[in-house]
Coordinates of C-alpha atoms (C1' of nucleotides) in Angstrom, one line a residue:
Chain M
X1 CA 13.6 -20.4 -14.0
X2 CA 13.6 -17.4 -16.3
X3 CA 16.6 -15.5 -15.0
X4 CA 19.4 -17.4 -16.8
X5 CA 20.2 -14.2 -18.7
X6 CA 21.8 -12.7 -15.6
X7 CA 24.0 -15.9 -15.3
X8 CA 26.1 -14.6 -18.2
X9 CA 27.3 -11.6 -16.2
X10 CA 30.9 -12.2 -15.1
X11 CA 31.6 -11.8 -11.4
X12 CA 34.2 -9.1 -11.3
X13 CA 36.4 -8.2 -8.3
X14 CA 34.4 -5.0 -7.9
X15 CA 31.2 -6.9 -7.6
X16 CA 32.3 -8.5 -4.3
X17 CA 31.6 -5.2 -2.7
X18 CA 28.2 -5.2 -4.3
X19 CA 27.2 -8.6 -3.2
X20 CA 24.2 -8.6 -0.8
X21 CA 25.9 -11.5 1.1
X22 CA 28.7 -9.2 2.1
X23 CA 26.7 -6.0 2.4
X24 CA 26.4 -4.3 5.8
X25 CA 22.7 -3.7 5.2
X26 CA 22.1 -7.4 5.2
X27 CA 20.0 -7.6 8.3
X28 CA 17.9 -4.6 7.2
X29 CA 17.2 -5.7 3.7
X30 CA 17.6 -9.5 3.4
X31 CA 15.5 -12.1 5.0
X32 CA 17.4 -14.4 7.4
X33 CA 18.1 -18.0 6.8
X34 CA 18.8 -18.1 3.1
X35 CA 21.0 -20.9 1.9
X36 CA 24.1 -20.6 -0.4
X37 CA 22.2 -20.9 -3.7
X38 CA 19.4 -18.5 -2.6
X39 CA 22.0 -15.9 -1.5
X40 CA 23.6 -16.1 -4.8
X41 CA 20.3 -15.6 -6.6
X42 CA 19.6 -12.5 -4.5
X43 CA 23.1 -11.2 -5.2
X44 CA 22.4 -11.5 -8.9
X45 CA 19.0 -9.8 -8.5
X46 CA 20.5 -6.7 -7.0
X47 CA 23.6 -6.4 -9.0
X48 CA 23.3 -3.0 -10.4
X49 CA 24.5 -0.2 -8.1
X50 CA 23.9 3.4 -8.9
X51 CA 25.2 6.6 -7.3
X52 CA 22.9 9.5 -6.9
X53 CA 24.5 12.9 -6.4
X54 CA 23.1 15.5 -4.0
X55 CA 19.9 17.1 -5.4
X56 CA 19.7 14.6 -8.3
X57 CA 16.5 12.8 -8.9
X58 CA 16.5 9.0 -8.4
X59 CA 13.2 9.0 -10.2
X60 CA 10.5 11.5 -11.1
X61 CA 6.7 11.4 -10.8
X62 CA 5.1 10.3 -14.0
X63 CA 8.0 8.3 -15.3
X64 CA 7.7 4.5 -15.8
X65 CA 8.6 2.2 -13.0
X66 CA 11.6 0.0 -13.8
X67 CA 13.0 -1.0 -10.5
X68 CA 12.7 -0.6 -6.8
X69 CA 15.7 0.9 -5.1
X70 CA 17.3 -0.2 -1.9
X71 CA 19.3 2.6 -0.3
X72 CA 22.9 1.6 0.4
X73 CA 24.1 4.9 1.7
X74 CA 23.0 8.5 1.8
X75 CA 19.7 10.2 2.4
X76 CA 16.8 10.9 0.1
X77 CA 13.3 12.4 0.2
X78 CA 10.2 11.5 -1.7
X79 CA 7.7 14.1 -2.5
X80 CA 4.3 14.5 -4.2
X81 CA 3.7 17.5 -6.2
X82 CA 0.3 19.2 -6.1
X83 CA -1.1 20.5 -9.4
X84 CA -0.5 24.1 -8.4
X85 CA 3.1 23.5 -7.4
X86 CA 2.8 22.9 -3.7
X87 CA 5.2 20.2 -2.6
X88 CA 4.3 17.6 0.0
X89 CA 7.3 15.7 1.3
X90 CA 6.0 12.1 1.8
X91 CA 9.1 10.7 3.5
X92 CA 12.7 10.8 4.3
X93 CA 14.7 7.6 3.4
X94 CA 18.0 6.3 4.6
X95 CA 20.2 3.3 4.2
X96 CA 18.4 0.0 4.2
X97 CA 15.1 1.6 3.1
X98 CA 13.3 0.5 0.0
X99 CA 11.9 3.2 -2.4
X100 CA 9.5 3.1 -5.3
X101 CA 6.8 0.8 -3.9
X102 CA 4.1 3.4 -4.5
X103 CA 4.6 2.9 -8.3
X104 CA 3.8 -0.8 -8.5
X105 CA 0.1 -0.3 -8.8
X106 CA 0.2 2.0 -11.8
X107 CA 3.7 1.1 -13.2
X108 CA 4.3 4.8 -13.0
X109 CA 6.0 6.7 -10.2
X110 CA 3.7 8.9 -8.2
X111 CA 6.3 10.9 -6.4
X112 CA 9.7 12.4 -7.0
X113 CA 12.7 10.9 -5.2
X114 CA 15.6 13.4 -4.7
X115 CA 18.9 12.8 -3.0
X116 CA 19.5 15.2 -0.1
X117 CA 23.2 14.1 0.0
X118 CA 25.4 12.0 -2.2
X119 CA 23.9 8.6 -2.0
X120 CA 24.1 5.1 -3.5
X121 CA 21.3 2.8 -4.2
X122 CA 20.9 -0.8 -5.4
X123 CA 18.6 -1.2 -8.3
X124 CA 16.1 -4.1 -8.0
X125 CA 14.1 -4.9 -11.2
X126 CA 10.6 -5.5 -10.0
X127 CA 10.0 -8.3 -12.5
X128 CA 13.0 -10.2 -11.2
X129 CA 12.1 -9.6 -7.6
X130 CA 8.7 -11.0 -8.2
X131 CA 10.1 -14.0 -10.0
X132 CA 12.6 -14.8 -7.4
X133 CA 10.2 -14.3 -4.5
X134 CA 8.1 -17.1 -6.1
X135 CA 11.0 -19.4 -5.5
X136 CA 12.1 -18.2 -2.1
X137 CA 9.1 -17.9 0.2
X138 CA 11.1 -16.1 2.9
X139 CA 12.0 -13.5 0.3
X140 CA 8.4 -13.2 -0.6
X141 CA 7.3 -12.7 3.0
X142 CA 10.1 -10.2 3.6
X143 CA 8.9 -8.2 0.6
X144 CA 5.4 -8.2 1.8
X145 CA 6.5 -7.2 5.3
X146 CA 8.4 -4.3 3.8
X147 CA 5.4 -3.0 1.8
X148 CA 3.2 -3.5 4.8
X149 CA 5.6 -1.5 7.0
X150 CA 5.4 1.3 4.5
X151 CA 1.7 1.3 4.8
X152 CA 1.9 1.3 8.6
X153 CA 4.4 4.1 8.5
X154 CA 2.0 6.1 6.3
X155 CA -0.8 5.6 8.9
X156 CA 1.5 7.0 11.5
X157 CA 2.1 10.1 9.3
X158 CA -1.6 10.5 8.9
X159 CA -2.1 10.4 12.7
X160 CA 0.6 13.0 13.0
X161 CA -0.7 15.3 10.2
X162 CA -4.3 14.8 11.2
X163 CA -4.3 15.2 14.9
X164 CA -1.1 16.5 16.4
X165 CA -0.1 20.0 17.3
X166 CA 3.1 21.6 16.0
X167 CA 5.2 20.7 19.1
X168 CA 4.0 17.1 19.1
X169 CA 4.7 16.7 15.4
X170 CA 8.2 18.0 15.7
X171 CA 8.9 15.8 18.8
X172 CA 7.5 12.8 17.0
X173 CA 9.7 13.6 14.0
X174 CA 12.9 13.9 16.0
X175 CA 12.2 10.7 17.9
X176 CA 11.5 8.8 14.7
X177 CA 14.8 10.0 13.2
X178 CA 16.5 9.1 16.5
X179 CA 15.2 5.5 16.4
X180 CA 16.1 5.0 12.8
X181 CA 19.6 6.1 13.3
X182 CA 19.9 3.9 16.4
X183 CA 18.6 0.9 14.3
X184 CA 21.4 1.5 11.9
X185 CA 24.1 1.7 14.5
X186 CA 24.5 5.4 14.7
X187 CA 24.0 7.6 17.7
X188 CA 20.4 8.1 18.6
X189 CA 21.1 11.3 20.5
X190 CA 23.3 13.2 18.2
X191 CA 23.0 13.5 14.4
X192 CA 22.8 15.8 11.5
X193 CA 19.5 16.8 9.9
X194 CA 20.0 16.3 6.3
X195 CA 17.0 18.3 5.2
X196 CA 16.1 21.9 5.3
X197 CA 13.6 23.4 7.7
X198 CA 11.3 23.9 4.8
X199 CA 11.4 20.2 4.0
X200 CA 10.8 19.3 7.6
X201 CA 7.9 21.7 7.5
X202 CA 6.5 20.2 4.4
X203 CA 6.7 16.7 5.8
X204 CA 5.0 17.8 9.0
X205 CA 2.4 20.0 7.5
X206 CA 4.0 23.2 9.0
X207 CA 5.7 26.3 7.6
X208 CA 9.4 26.6 7.9
X209 CA 9.1 29.5 10.4
X210 CA 7.1 27.3 12.7
X211 CA 9.6 24.5 12.5
X212 CA 12.4 27.0 13.3
X213 CA 10.4 28.6 16.2
X214 CA 9.5 25.2 17.6
X215 CA 13.0 23.9 17.5
X216 CA 14.2 27.1 19.2
X217 CA 11.5 26.5 21.8
X218 CA 12.7 23.0 22.5
X219 CA 16.2 24.4 22.9
X220 CA 15.0 27.0 25.3
X221 CA 13.4 24.3 27.4
X222 CA 16.6 22.4 27.4
X223 CA 15.2 19.4 25.5
X224 CA 17.6 19.6 22.6
X225 CA 20.6 21.5 21.3
X226 CA 20.5 22.6 17.7
X227 CA 23.0 24.5 15.7
X228 CA 22.1 24.6 12.1
X229 CA 21.8 21.1 10.9
X230 CA 23.5 19.6 13.9
X231 CA 21.2 18.3 16.6
X232 CA 21.7 16.8 20.0
X233 CA 18.8 15.4 22.0
X234 CA 19.2 16.2 25.7
X235 CA 16.0 15.0 27.3
X236 CA 14.6 12.2 25.2
X237 CA 12.0 11.2 27.7
X238 CA 10.6 14.8 27.8
X239 CA 10.2 14.6 24.0
X240 CA 8.5 11.3 24.4
X241 CA 6.2 12.9 27.0
X242 CA 5.3 15.6 24.5
X243 CA 4.2 13.0 22.0
X244 CA 2.2 10.7 24.3
X245 CA 1.5 12.4 27.6
X246 CA 2.2 10.3 30.7
X247 CA 1.9 6.8 29.2
X248 CA -1.8 6.6 28.9
X249 CA -3.5 3.7 27.0
X250 CA -4.6 1.2 29.6
Chain Z
X1 CA 0.9 -28.2 2.9
X2 CA -1.6 -27.1 5.5
X3 CA -4.3 -26.3 3.0
X4 CA -5.6 -29.9 2.7
X5 CA -7.7 -29.1 5.7
X6 CA -9.9 -26.9 3.6
X7 CA -10.3 -29.6 1.0
X8 CA -12.5 -31.4 3.6
X9 CA -15.0 -28.7 3.5
X10 CA -18.1 -29.9 1.6
X11 CA -19.3 -27.7 -1.2
X12 CA -22.7 -26.7 -0.1
X13 CA -25.4 -25.1 -2.2
X14 CA -24.9 -21.9 -0.2
X15 CA -21.2 -21.8 -1.2
X16 CA -22.1 -21.2 -4.8
X17 CA -22.9 -17.7 -3.8
X18 CA -19.6 -17.4 -2.1
X19 CA -17.4 -18.5 -5.0
X20 CA -15.2 -15.7 -6.4
X21 CA -15.8 -17.0 -9.9
X22 CA -19.5 -16.0 -9.6
X23 CA -19.0 -12.9 -7.4
X24 CA -19.9 -9.5 -8.7
X25 CA -16.6 -8.1 -7.3
X26 CA -14.6 -10.2 -9.7
X27 CA -13.1 -7.4 -11.7
X28 CA -12.2 -5.5 -8.6
X29 CA -10.6 -8.2 -6.6
X30 CA -9.5 -10.9 -9.0
X31 CA -6.7 -10.8 -11.6
X32 CA -8.0 -11.4 -15.1
X33 CA -7.1 -14.4 -17.2
X34 CA -7.2 -17.2 -14.6
X35 CA -7.9 -20.7 -15.9
X36 CA -10.4 -23.1 -14.5
X37 CA -8.1 -24.7 -12.0
X38 CA -6.7 -21.4 -10.8
X39 CA -10.1 -20.0 -10.3
X40 CA -11.0 -23.0 -8.2
X41 CA -7.9 -22.6 -6.1
X42 CA -8.8 -18.9 -5.5
X43 CA -12.4 -19.9 -4.6
X44 CA -11.0 -22.2 -2.0
X45 CA -8.7 -19.5 -0.7
X46 CA -11.5 -17.1 0.0
X47 CA -14.1 -19.5 1.2
X48 CA -15.0 -18.0 4.6
X49 CA -17.5 -15.2 4.5
X50 CA -18.2 -13.2 7.6
X51 CA -20.9 -10.7 8.3
X52 CA -20.0 -7.6 10.3
X53 CA -22.8 -5.7 11.9
X54 CA -22.9 -2.0 12.1
X55 CA -20.5 -0.6 14.7
X56 CA -18.9 -4.0 15.2
X57 CA -15.2 -4.4 14.9
X58 CA -13.8 -6.4 12.0
X59 CA -10.5 -6.4 13.9
X60 CA -8.9 -4.3 16.6
X61 CA -5.5 -2.7 16.9
X62 CA -3.0 -4.8 18.8
X63 CA -4.7 -8.2 18.0
X64 CA -2.9 -10.8 15.9
X65 CA -3.2 -10.8 12.2
X66 CA -5.0 -13.9 10.9
X67 CA -6.4 -12.9 7.6
X68 CA -6.9 -10.1 5.2
X69 CA -10.4 -9.1 4.4
X70 CA -12.0 -8.3 1.1
X71 CA -15.1 -6.3 1.4
X72 CA -18.1 -7.9 -0.3
X73 CA -20.7 -5.3 0.7
X74 CA -21.1 -2.5 3.2
X75 CA -18.9 0.2 4.4
X76 CA -16.1 0.3 7.0
X77 CA -13.6 2.7 8.5
X78 CA -10.1 2.1 9.7
X79 CA -8.7 4.2 12.5
X80 CA -5.6 4.6 14.4
X81 CA -5.8 5.4 18.1
X82 CA -3.4 7.9 19.6
X83 CA -2.1 7.0 23.1
X84 CA -4.3 9.8 24.7
X85 CA -7.4 8.7 23.0
X86 CA -7.5 10.9 20.0
X87 CA -8.7 9.0 17.0
X88 CA -7.5 9.4 13.5
X89 CA -9.6 7.8 10.7
X90 CA -7.1 6.4 8.2
X91 CA -9.6 5.4 5.6
X92 CA -13.1 4.5 4.5
X93 CA -13.5 1.2 2.8
X94 CA -16.2 -0.2 0.5
X95 CA -16.9 -3.2 -1.6
X96 CA -14.0 -4.6 -3.4
X97 CA -11.4 -3.0 -1.1
X98 CA -8.9 -5.1 0.8
X99 CA -8.3 -4.4 4.5
X100 CA -5.6 -5.5 7.0
X101 CA -2.5 -4.9 4.9
X102 CA -1.0 -2.6 7.5
X103 CA -0.6 -5.6 9.8
X104 CA 1.5 -7.9 7.6
X105 CA 4.8 -6.2 8.8
X106 CA 4.3 -6.9 12.4
X107 CA 1.7 -9.7 12.3
X108 CA -0.4 -7.4 14.5
X109 CA -3.1 -5.0 13.5
X110 CA -2.2 -1.4 13.8
X111 CA -5.6 0.1 13.4
X112 CA -9.2 -0.7 14.3
X113 CA -11.6 -1.6 11.6
X114 CA -15.3 -0.8 12.3
X115 CA -18.3 -1.3 10.2
X116 CA -20.3 1.9 9.5
X117 CA -23.1 -0.2 8.2
X118 CA -24.0 -3.9 8.1
X119 CA -21.3 -5.4 5.9
X120 CA -20.0 -8.7 4.7
X121 CA -16.4 -9.5 4.1
X122 CA -14.4 -12.5 2.7
X123 CA -11.7 -13.7 4.9
X124 CA -8.4 -14.5 3.2
X125 CA -5.8 -16.3 5.3
X126 CA -2.5 -14.5 4.6
X127 CA -0.4 -17.7 4.6
X128 CA -2.7 -19.2 2.0
X129 CA -2.7 -16.1 -0.1
X130 CA 1.1 -16.1 -0.1
X131 CA 1.3 -19.8 -0.9
X132 CA -1.2 -19.5 -3.8
X133 CA 0.4 -16.4 -5.2
X134 CA 3.6 -18.3 -5.6
X135 CA 1.8 -20.6 -8.0
X136 CA -0.2 -18.0 -9.8
X137 CA 2.1 -15.1 -10.9
X138 CA -0.8 -13.0 -12.0
X139 CA -2.3 -13.3 -8.5
X140 CA 1.0 -12.3 -7.0
X141 CA 1.2 -9.3 -9.2
X142 CA -2.3 -8.4 -8.4
X143 CA -1.6 -8.5 -4.7
X144 CA 1.4 -6.4 -5.1
X145 CA -0.5 -3.9 -7.1
X146 CA -3.2 -3.7 -4.4
X147 CA -0.7 -3.1 -1.7
X148 CA 1.1 -0.5 -3.8
X149 CA -2.2 1.3 -4.5
X150 CA -2.8 1.5 -0.8
X151 CA 0.6 3.2 -0.4
X152 CA -0.2 5.5 -3.3
X153 CA -3.6 6.4 -1.7
X154 CA -1.8 7.1 1.6
X155 CA 0.5 9.6 -0.2
X156 CA -2.6 11.3 -1.5
X157 CA -3.9 11.6 2.0
X158 CA -0.6 13.0 3.2
X159 CA -0.8 15.6 0.4
X160 CA -4.3 16.5 1.5
X161 CA -3.5 16.6 5.2
X162 CA -0.2 18.4 4.8
X163 CA -1.0 21.1 2.3
X164 CA -4.6 21.7 1.6
X165 CA -7.1 24.1 3.1
X166 CA -10.4 23.0 4.5
X167 CA -12.4 23.6 1.4
X168 CA -9.9 21.8 -0.8
X169 CA -9.8 18.8 1.6
X170 CA -13.6 18.5 1.6
X171 CA -13.8 18.9 -2.2
X172 CA -11.1 16.3 -2.7
X173 CA -12.9 14.0 -0.3
X174 CA -16.3 14.3 -2.1
X175 CA -14.7 13.8 -5.5
X176 CA -12.8 10.7 -4.2
X177 CA -16.1 9.2 -2.9
X178 CA -17.8 10.0 -6.2
X179 CA -15.1 8.3 -8.2
X180 CA -15.2 5.2 -6.1
X181 CA -18.9 4.9 -6.3
X182 CA -18.8 5.3 -10.0
X183 CA -16.1 2.6 -10.3
X184 CA -18.5 0.3 -8.6
X185 CA -21.4 1.1 -10.8
X186 CA -23.3 3.5 -8.5
X187 CA -24.2 7.0 -9.2
X188 CA -21.2 9.3 -9.0
X189 CA -23.4 12.3 -8.4
X190 CA -25.8 11.2 -5.7
X191 CA -25.0 9.0 -2.8
X192 CA -25.2 8.6 1.0
X193 CA -22.5 9.5 3.3
X194 CA -22.1 6.5 5.5
X195 CA -20.0 8.3 8.1
X196 CA -20.7 11.1 10.6
X197 CA -19.4 14.6 10.2
X198 CA -17.0 13.8 13.0
X199 CA -15.5 10.8 11.1
X200 CA -15.1 12.9 8.0
X201 CA -13.4 15.5 10.1
X202 CA -11.1 13.0 11.6
X203 CA -10.1 11.7 8.2
X204 CA -9.5 15.2 6.9
X205 CA -7.8 16.6 9.9
X206 CA -10.7 19.0 10.6
X207 CA -13.2 19.4 13.4
X208 CA -16.8 18.4 12.8
X209 CA -18.0 21.9 13.0
X210 CA -15.7 22.9 10.2
X211 CA -16.9 20.0 8.1
X212 CA -20.5 21.1 8.6
X213 CA -19.8 24.7 7.9
X214 CA -17.8 23.9 4.8
X215 CA -20.6 21.6 3.5
X216 CA -23.1 24.4 4.1
X217 CA -20.8 26.7 2.3
X218 CA -20.7 24.5 -0.8
X219 CA -24.4 24.2 -0.7
X220 CA -24.8 28.0 -0.5
X221 CA -22.6 28.3 -3.6
X222 CA -24.7 25.7 -5.3
X223 CA -22.0 23.2 -5.7
X224 CA -23.8 20.4 -3.8
X225 CA -27.1 19.7 -2.1
X226 CA -26.8 18.0 1.3
X227 CA -29.5 16.9 3.6
X228 CA -28.2 14.9 6.5
X229 CA -26.3 12.0 5.0
X230 CA -27.7 12.3 1.6
X231 CA -25.5 14.2 -0.9
X232 CA -26.0 15.3 -4.4
X233 CA -23.2 16.9 -6.4
X234 CA -24.4 19.7 -8.6
X235 CA -21.3 21.2 -10.1
X236 CA -18.6 18.6 -10.2
X237 CA -16.2 20.7 -12.3
X238 CA -16.4 23.5 -9.8
X239 CA -15.4 21.1 -7.0
X240 CA -12.6 19.9 -9.2
X241 CA -11.5 23.4 -9.7
X242 CA -11.4 23.9 -6.0
X243 CA -8.9 21.0 -5.7
X244 CA -6.7 21.9 -8.6
X245 CA -7.3 25.5 -9.7
X246 CA -7.6 26.0 -13.5
X247 CA -5.8 22.8 -14.7
X248 CA -2.2 23.9 -14.0
X249 CA 0.7 21.5 -14.3
X250 CA 2.2 22.1 -17.8
Chain L
dC1 C1' -47.0 8.5 18.9
dC2 C1' -43.9 10.6 21.7
dC3 C1' -39.5 10.6 24.2
dG4 C1' -34.6 10.9 24.5
dC5 C1' -30.2 10.8 22.6
dG6 C1' -26.9 11.3 19.2
dT7 C1' -26.0 14.1 15.2
dT8 C1' -25.9 18.4 12.8
dT9 C1' -26.2 23.3 12.2
dT10 C1' -25.1 27.9 13.4
dG11 C1' -23.3 31.7 16.0
dA12 C1' -19.7 34.2 18.8
dC13 C1' -15.2 34.3 20.2
dC14 C1' -10.3 32.8 20.5
dC15 C1' -5.7 31.1 19.4
dA16 C1' -2.1 28.3 17.1
dG17 C1' 0.2 28.7 13.4
dA18 C1' 0.4 31.3 8.8
dT19 C1' 2.0 35.3 6.7
dC20 C1' 4.8 39.3 6.1
dA21 C1' 9.1 41.4 7.0
dA22 C1' 13.8 42.2 8.3
dG23 C1' 18.2 40.9 9.5
dC24 C1' 21.8 37.3 10.0
dA25 C1' 24.9 33.3 9.3
dG26 C1' 27.1 29.7 6.6
dC27 C1' 28.8 28.2 2.4
dC28 C1' 29.9 28.2 -2.3
dG29 C1' 32.6 29.6 -6.3
dT30 C1' 35.8 32.9 -7.9
Chain N
dA1 C1' 39.0 37.3 1.1
dC2 C1' 34.9 38.5 -0.8
dG3 C1' 30.3 38.8 -2.8
dG4 C1' 26.2 36.6 -3.5
dC5 C1' 22.9 33.3 -2.3
dT6 C1' 20.4 30.2 0.2
dG7 C1' 18.9 28.9 4.4
dC8 C1' 17.8 30.2 9.2
dT9 C1' 16.0 33.0 13.1
dT10 C1' 13.1 36.2 15.2
dG11 C1' 9.5 39.8 15.5
dA12 C1' 4.9 41.7 14.5
dT13 C1' 0.5 41.0 12.8
dC14 C1' -3.3 38.4 10.7
dT15 C1' -6.6 34.7 10.0
dG16 C1' -8.5 30.0 9.2
dG17 C1' -10.1 26.9 11.7
dG18 C1' -10.7 25.5 16.6
dT19 C1' -13.4 26.0 20.8
dC20 C1' -17.5 26.8 23.4
dA21 C1' -22.4 27.1 23.5
dA22 C1' -27.0 26.4 22.2
dA23 C1' -30.7 25.2 19.5
dA24 C1' -32.9 22.2 16.0
dC25 C1' -33.2 17.9 13.8
dG26 C1' -34.1 12.9 13.0
dC27 C1' -34.2 8.4 14.3
dG28 C1' -34.8 4.2 17.0
dG29 C1' -37.2 2.3 20.9
dG30 C1' -40.8 1.9 24.2

DNA sequence: CCCGCGTTTTGACCCAGATCAAGCAGCCGT
DNA sequence: ACGGCTGCTTGATCTGGGTCAAAACGCGGG
């Protein structure tokens, strides 16, 4: 195979921390059932780590695609800029998520990716990923599943933006965050919002005042407790109810 | 491998029409630069054609994913159903488009696909596509590009739904249709809307009355001429202007 | 050819969420 | 500790697009 170049790289002590085989994100970002040699190949694929400081760009719209990025820690947003300056937040991304997939089609990033807190990502050269996934079918499938899940997520966002009211949007948003934190071993009922009200609003197609008011409303109804960025979900089933009233769908 | 089964299939005269190597969609759905043997393999991959009559489902949400579908002719919509019955149209699809990619992640379709006019699709078993794309790197890349383009398209829809006003949405929609018809060799300035006002509205996050009124407005301003489903674009640059005012973005 | 139904248009009115405005709280660097 | 700045909350008002209603259109089927 073509990747003998990377074989030259000496395995340093520091790299042990980097290795996918020892990374805590394994089950999120690696396919299961790889053998020794395959694991090693994947480790070599993802061997460049890169810190991204708060409010720094991971990549910018219009720049050439070099790599995809797997988030190791931290929190980022991706956003599309309209010609006249309006910003639309397209997603919030946390550990285990893969970013940059929108750029494969044109080899050029379509959105900006900005860190909302100090973060660390693993750089994955697209060419190498494609080459390796030819040799490891389960890696190939995994990659396809990840892209597909991004498409599915986008459909969900369209549903939200296209046909939900403000309360429903915000409830859906909070529940989504909750689930994702839970999937990563954090509390699903108590967490910090890493983004501003304005960013939430942009993501949900609402103005920041509406986000603020709606959150206050939820608090008044005893559904949540918010103080600044800190959020506690008090009645998760009531939020669920807001999103899909009384379990319809026969 | 399991694909020897398809080898049994006799090449009938009729199949000549089916072959990708002779299909008019080639440049839309095949990577360039395949050799003889590769072309043959791709032909075998896509050898089941399937007609879908107007208002029939190509697939339904919740059903298992078997294949992806390349549209050969006709016009379809995909839509996500909210629990309470609200429908969100996620996209309109025409010849050369690939459908079903949202389902790879879960092996289960997330949206309904309905034909808006009598259509014909090529069935592409996902497992076979994945197997073949391991052998033909340019096919693999092509597939990745197609999935990525779907993600990029979705980001565009989010921008539209999240931060545009009714007029901008409709203008963007018409321009998008125009471009896509042009890319397929049809007139970019005169075409038929295959979908109802309600479906346009669902896609754009508007009510059908608003769609109707906005179209009438465009007509009154001399930007377009609509009569029922038939549409003629009279001032394409004025529509462009509506979407991105006076070419900003230094 | 005519009937009936689904689609489209148009009008009148209403409301959820945008906009405008003011004041407040947390947090940074000095 | 403090000053300045950014983000948040809350109130008052406005409006784009939703809702309700009704009439006209066009098309497929008998």
